[in-house]
CSV table of C-alpha atoms and ligand atoms in Angstrom, one decimal:
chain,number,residue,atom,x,y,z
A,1,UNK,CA,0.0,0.0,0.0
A,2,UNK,CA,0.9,3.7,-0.8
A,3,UNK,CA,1.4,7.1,1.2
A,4,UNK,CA,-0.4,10.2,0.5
A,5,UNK,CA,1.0,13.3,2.0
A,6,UNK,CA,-1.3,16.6,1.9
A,7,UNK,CA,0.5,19.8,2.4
A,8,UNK,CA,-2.0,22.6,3.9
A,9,UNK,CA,-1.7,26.1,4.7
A,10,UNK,CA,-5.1,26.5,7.4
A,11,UNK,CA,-6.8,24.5,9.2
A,12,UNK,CA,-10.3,23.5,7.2
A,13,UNK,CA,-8.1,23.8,4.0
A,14,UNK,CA,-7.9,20.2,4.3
A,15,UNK,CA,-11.6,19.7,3.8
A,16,UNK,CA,-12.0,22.8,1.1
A,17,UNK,CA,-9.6,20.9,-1.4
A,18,UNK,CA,-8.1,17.1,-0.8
A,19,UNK,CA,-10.5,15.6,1.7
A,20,UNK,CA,-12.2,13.3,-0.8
A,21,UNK,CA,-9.0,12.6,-2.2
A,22,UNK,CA,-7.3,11.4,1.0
A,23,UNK,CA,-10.7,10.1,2.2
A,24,UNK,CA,-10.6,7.5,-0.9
A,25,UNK,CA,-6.9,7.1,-0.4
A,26,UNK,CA,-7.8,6.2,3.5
A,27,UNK,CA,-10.6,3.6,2.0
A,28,UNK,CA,-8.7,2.0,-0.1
A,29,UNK,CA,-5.6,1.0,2.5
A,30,UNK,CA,-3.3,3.7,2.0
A,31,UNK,CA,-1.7,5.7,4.4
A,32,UNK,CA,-2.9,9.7,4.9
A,33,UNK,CA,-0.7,12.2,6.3
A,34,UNK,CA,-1.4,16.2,6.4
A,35,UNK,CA,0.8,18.7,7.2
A,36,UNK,CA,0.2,22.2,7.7
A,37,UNK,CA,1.8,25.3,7.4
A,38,UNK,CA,0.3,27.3,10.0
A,39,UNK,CA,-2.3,27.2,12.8
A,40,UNK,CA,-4.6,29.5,11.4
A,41,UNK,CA,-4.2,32.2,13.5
A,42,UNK,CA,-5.8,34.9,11.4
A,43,UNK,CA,-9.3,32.9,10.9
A,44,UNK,CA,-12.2,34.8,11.7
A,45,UNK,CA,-14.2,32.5,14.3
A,46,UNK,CA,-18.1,32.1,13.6
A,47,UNK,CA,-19.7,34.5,16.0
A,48,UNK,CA,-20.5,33.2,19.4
A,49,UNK,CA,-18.4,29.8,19.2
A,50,UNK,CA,-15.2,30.2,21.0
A,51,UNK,CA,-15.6,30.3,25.0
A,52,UNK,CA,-14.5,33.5,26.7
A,53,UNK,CA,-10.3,33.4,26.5
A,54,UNK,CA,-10.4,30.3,24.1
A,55,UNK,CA,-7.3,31.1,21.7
A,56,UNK,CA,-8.8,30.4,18.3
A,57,UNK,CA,-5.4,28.7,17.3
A,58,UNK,CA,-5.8,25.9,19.8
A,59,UNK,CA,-9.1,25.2,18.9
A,60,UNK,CA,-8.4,25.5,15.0
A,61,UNK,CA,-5.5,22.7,16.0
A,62,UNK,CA,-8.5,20.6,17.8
A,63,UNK,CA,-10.4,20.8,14.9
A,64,UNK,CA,-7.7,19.7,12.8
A,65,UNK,CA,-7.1,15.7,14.4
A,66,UNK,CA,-11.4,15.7,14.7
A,67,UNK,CA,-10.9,16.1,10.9
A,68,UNK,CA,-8.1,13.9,10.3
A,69,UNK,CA,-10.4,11.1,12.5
A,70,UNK,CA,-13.3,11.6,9.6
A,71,UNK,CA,-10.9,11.5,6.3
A,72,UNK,CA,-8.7,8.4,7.7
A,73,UNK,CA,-5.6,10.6,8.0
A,74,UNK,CA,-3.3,8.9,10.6
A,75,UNK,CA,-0.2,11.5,11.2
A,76,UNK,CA,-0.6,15.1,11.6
A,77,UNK,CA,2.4,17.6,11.6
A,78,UNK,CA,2.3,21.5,12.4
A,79,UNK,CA,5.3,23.0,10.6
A,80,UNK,CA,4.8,26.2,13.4
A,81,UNK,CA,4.6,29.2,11.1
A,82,UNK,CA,2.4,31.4,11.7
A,83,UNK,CA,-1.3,32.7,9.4
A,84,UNK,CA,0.0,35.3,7.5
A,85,UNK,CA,-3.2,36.6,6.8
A,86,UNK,CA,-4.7,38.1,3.0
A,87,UNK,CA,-2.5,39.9,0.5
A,88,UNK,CA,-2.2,43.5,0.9
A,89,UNK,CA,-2.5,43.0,4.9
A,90,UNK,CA,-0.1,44.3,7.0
A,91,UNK,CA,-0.2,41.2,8.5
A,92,UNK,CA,1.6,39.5,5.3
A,93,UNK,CA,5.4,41.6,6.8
A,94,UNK,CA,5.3,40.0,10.1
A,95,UNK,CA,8.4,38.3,10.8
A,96,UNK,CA,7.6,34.8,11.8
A,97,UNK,CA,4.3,34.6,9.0
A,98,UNK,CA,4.5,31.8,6.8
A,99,UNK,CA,4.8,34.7,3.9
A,100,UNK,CA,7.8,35.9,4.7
A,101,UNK,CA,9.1,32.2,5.2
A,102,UNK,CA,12.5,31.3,3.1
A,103,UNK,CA,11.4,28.6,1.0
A,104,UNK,CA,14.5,26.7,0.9
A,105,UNK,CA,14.9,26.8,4.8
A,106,UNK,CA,11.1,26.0,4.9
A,107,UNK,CA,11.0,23.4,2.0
A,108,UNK,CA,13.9,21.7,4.7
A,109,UNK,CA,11.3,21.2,7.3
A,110,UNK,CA,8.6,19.9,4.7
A,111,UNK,CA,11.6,17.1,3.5
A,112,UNK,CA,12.3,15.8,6.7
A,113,UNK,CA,8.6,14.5,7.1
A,114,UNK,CA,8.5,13.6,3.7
A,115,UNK,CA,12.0,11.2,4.1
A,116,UNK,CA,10.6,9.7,7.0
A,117,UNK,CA,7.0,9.2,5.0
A,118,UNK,CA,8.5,8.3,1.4
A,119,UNK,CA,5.1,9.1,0.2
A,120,UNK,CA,4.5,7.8,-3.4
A,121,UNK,CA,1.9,11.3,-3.7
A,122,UNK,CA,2.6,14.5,-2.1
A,123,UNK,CA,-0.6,17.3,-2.5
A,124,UNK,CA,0.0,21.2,-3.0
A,125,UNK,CA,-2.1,24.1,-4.1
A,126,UNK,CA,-1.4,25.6,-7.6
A,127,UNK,CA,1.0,28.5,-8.5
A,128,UNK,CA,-1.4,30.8,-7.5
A,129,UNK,CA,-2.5,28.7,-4.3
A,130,UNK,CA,-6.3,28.1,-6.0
A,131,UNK,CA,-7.4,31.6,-5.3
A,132,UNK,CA,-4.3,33.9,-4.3
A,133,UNK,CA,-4.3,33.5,-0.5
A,134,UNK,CA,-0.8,34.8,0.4
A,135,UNK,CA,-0.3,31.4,2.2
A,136,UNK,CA,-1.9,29.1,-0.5
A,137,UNK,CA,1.2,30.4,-2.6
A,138,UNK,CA,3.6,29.8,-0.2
A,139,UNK,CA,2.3,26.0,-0.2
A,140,UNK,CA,2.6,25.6,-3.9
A,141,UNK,CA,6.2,27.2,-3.5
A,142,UNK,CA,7.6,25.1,-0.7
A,143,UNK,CA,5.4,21.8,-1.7
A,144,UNK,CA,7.5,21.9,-4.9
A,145,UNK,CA,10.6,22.6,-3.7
A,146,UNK,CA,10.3,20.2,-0.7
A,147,UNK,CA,9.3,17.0,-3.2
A,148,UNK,CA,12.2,18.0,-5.2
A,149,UNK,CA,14.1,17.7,-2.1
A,150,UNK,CA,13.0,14.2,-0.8
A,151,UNK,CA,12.3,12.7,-4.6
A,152,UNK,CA,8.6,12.4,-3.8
A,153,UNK,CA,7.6,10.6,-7.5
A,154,UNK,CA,4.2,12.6,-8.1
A,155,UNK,CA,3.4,16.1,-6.9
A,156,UNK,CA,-0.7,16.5,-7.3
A,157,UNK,CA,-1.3,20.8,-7.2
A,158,UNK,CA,-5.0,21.1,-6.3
A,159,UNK,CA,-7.0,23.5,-8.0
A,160,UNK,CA,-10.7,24.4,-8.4
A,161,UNK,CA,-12.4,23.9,-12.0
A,162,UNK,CA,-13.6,27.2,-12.8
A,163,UNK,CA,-15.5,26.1,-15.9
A,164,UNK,CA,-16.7,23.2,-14.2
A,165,UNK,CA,-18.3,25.3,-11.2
A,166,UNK,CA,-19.4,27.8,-13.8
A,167,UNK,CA,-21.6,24.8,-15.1
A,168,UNK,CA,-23.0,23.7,-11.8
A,169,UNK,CA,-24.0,27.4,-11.5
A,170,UNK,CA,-25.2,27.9,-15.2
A,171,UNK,CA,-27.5,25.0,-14.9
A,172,UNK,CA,-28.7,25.4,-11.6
A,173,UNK,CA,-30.0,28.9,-12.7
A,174,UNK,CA,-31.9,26.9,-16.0
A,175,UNK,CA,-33.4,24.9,-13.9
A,176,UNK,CA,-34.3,27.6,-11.4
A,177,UNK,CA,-33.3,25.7,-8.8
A,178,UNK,CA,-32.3,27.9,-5.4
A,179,UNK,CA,-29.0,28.2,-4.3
A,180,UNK,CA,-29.3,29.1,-0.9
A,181,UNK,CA,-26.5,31.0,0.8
A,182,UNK,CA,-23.3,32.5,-1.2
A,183,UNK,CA,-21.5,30.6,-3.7
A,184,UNK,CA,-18.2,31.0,-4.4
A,185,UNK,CA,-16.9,33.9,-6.3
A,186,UNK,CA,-15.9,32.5,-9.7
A,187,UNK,CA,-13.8,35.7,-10.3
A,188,UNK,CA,-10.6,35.4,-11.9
A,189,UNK,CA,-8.3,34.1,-8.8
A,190,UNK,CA,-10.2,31.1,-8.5
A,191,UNK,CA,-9.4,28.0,-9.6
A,192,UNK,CA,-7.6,27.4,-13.2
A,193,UNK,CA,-9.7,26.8,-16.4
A,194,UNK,CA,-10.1,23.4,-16.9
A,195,UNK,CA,-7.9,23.2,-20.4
A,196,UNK,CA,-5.2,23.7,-17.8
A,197,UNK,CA,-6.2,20.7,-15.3
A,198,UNK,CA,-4.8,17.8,-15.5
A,199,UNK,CA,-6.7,15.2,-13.2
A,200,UNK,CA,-9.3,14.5,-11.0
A,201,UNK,CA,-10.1,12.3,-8.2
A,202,UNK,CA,-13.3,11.0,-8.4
A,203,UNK,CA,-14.6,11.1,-4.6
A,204,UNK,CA,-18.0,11.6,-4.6
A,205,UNK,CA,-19.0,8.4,-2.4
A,206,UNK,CA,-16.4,10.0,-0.3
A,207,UNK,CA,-18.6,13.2,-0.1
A,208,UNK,CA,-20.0,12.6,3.2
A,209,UNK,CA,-16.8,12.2,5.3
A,210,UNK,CA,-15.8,15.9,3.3
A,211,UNK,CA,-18.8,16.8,4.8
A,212,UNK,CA,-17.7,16.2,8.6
A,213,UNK,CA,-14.5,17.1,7.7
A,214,UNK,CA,-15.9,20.5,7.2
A,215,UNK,CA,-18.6,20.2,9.9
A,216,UNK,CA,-15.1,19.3,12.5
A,217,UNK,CA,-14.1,23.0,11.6
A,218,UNK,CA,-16.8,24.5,13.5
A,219,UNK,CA,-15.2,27.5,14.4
A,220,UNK,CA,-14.5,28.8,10.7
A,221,UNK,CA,-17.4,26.6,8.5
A,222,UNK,CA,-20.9,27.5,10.3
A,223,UNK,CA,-23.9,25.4,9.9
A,224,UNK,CA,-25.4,28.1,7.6
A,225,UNK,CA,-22.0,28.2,5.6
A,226,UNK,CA,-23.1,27.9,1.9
A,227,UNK,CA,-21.1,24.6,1.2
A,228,UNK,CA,-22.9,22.6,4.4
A,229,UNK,CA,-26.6,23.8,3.2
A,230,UNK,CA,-26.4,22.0,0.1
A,231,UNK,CA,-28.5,19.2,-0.1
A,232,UNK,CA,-26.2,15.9,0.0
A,233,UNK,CA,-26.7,15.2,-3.8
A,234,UNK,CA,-26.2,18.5,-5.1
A,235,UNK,CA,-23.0,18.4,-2.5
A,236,UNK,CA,-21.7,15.3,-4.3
A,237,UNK,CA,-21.8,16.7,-7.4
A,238,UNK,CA,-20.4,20.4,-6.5
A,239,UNK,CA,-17.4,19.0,-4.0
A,240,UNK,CA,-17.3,15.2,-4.3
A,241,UNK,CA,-14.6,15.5,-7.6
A,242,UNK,CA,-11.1,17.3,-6.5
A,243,UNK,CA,-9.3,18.5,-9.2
A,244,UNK,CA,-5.4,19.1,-9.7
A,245,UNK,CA,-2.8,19.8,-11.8
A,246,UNK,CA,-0.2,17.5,-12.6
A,247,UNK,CA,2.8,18.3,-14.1
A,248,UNK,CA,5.4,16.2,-15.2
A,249,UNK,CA,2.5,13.7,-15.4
A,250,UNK,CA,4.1,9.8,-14.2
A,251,UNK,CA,4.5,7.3,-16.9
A,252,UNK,CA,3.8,4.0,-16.9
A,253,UNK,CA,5.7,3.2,-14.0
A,254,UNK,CA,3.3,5.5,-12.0
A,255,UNK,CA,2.9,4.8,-8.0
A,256,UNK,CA,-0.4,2.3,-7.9
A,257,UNK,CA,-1.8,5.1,-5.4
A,258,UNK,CA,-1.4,7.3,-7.9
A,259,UNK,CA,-2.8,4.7,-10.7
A,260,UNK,CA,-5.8,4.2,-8.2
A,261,UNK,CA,-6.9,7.1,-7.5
A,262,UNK,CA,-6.0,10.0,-9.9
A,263,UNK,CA,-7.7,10.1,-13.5
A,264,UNK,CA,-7.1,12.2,-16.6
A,265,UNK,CA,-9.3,14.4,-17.9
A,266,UNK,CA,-8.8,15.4,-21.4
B,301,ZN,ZN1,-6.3,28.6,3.9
């Protein structure tokens, strides 16, 4: 059986992008680890759901191993930076943000895990982090350079299908169907077309345990958030398929994890 490491700049990141994939992974006898960059420090808590005093990044870290217990992940790793917070922020200059990280020096800490893991499938964000979080891009950079690093075979960047979500949305509108709460904004930083995805994991019976994943992060992903008010179907459909981009793409000689789980898609 294979290893599947997941690279993650938040807490609830894990759910947003890979959980199906690792979730199938998990299913099908592999081993799951996630690592993540920071602590989300800079998350803005649902109102009302931290106790007087509770420090949000303790409780974001509790969130993360309730997670973990729904997808089947069985290691979790802080690398101890710190949320650097949205581009622009002033937050993005402080010293110990994962921003401002070096990427070699960082990409060092990432290897070390990934020796000791020898995974045959290491997950990042794309070059522009799936929607141009200053962190997101900092996960793509030192993802990279870390599997380069520790020879990880296959390095899967996860993305969001913009055209694929513009569908959803198009044909949800046809058939007038309500979509309660927001949906994403399809603007311009999210996602990548889909002439320029690669793959997709196909983990839509696998939508359920993304759905406590999410439900775990209670203190960013509130019971009204639009994603958790979709009915399970429509859920599937929307979230159950992850998405990446793959580049080089393995030969024949592929990892069987890899064979397993990713597909092509053009
Ligand atoms: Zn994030």
């Amino acid at each position: 059986m294979g290893t599947i490491v997941s690279f993650q700049a938040h807490p609830d990141d894990e759910s947003i992008t890979t959980a199906a994939t690792v979730a199938k992974a998990a299913a099908a006898g592999h081993r799951v680890v996630t690592v993540f960059a920071t602590r989300g420090e800079l998350g803005q808590p649902v109102p009302g759901v931290l106790a007087d005093g509770e420090q949000l990044s303790l409780r974001r870290s509790a969130e993360v191993y309730e997670s973990a217990a729904a997808l089947g992940s069985k290691r979790v790793e802080f690398l101890g930076y710190v949320d650097s917070g949205m581009m622009g922020e002033p937050t993005t200059d402080a010293p110990y943000c994962f921003w401002q990280a070096d990427v070699e020096h960082a990409a060092r800490r990432l290897a070390l895990i990934l020796e000791e893991e020898q995974p045959d499938v290491l997950t990042v964000y794309d070059d522009n982090g799936g929607y141009g979080h200053p962190d997101h891009i900092q996960v793509h950079r030192v993802g990279m350079r870390a599997a380069e690093l520790a020879g990880v075979p296959v390095v899967a960047q996860h993305t969001f299908n913009r055209d694929y979500f513009q569908r959803l949305l198009a044909q949800a509108a046809e058939n007038r169907e309500p979509v309660e709460g927001t949906p994403p904004d399809l603007g311009e930083e999210f996602g990548k077309p889909e002439a320029e995805i690669t793959h997709s994991v196909d983990g839509t019976e696998f939508a359920a345990a993304k759905r406590a994943s999410m439900l775990a992060h209670a203190s960013q992903i509130g019971p009204d958030h639009f994603m958790l008010t979709l009915p399970d179907e429509a859920f599937a459909v929307g979230f159950g398929i992850e998405w990446y981009v793959i580049d080089p793409i393995p030969g024949p000689d592929a990892p069987q994890l890899f064979n397993d789980l990713f597909a092509p898609i053009h």
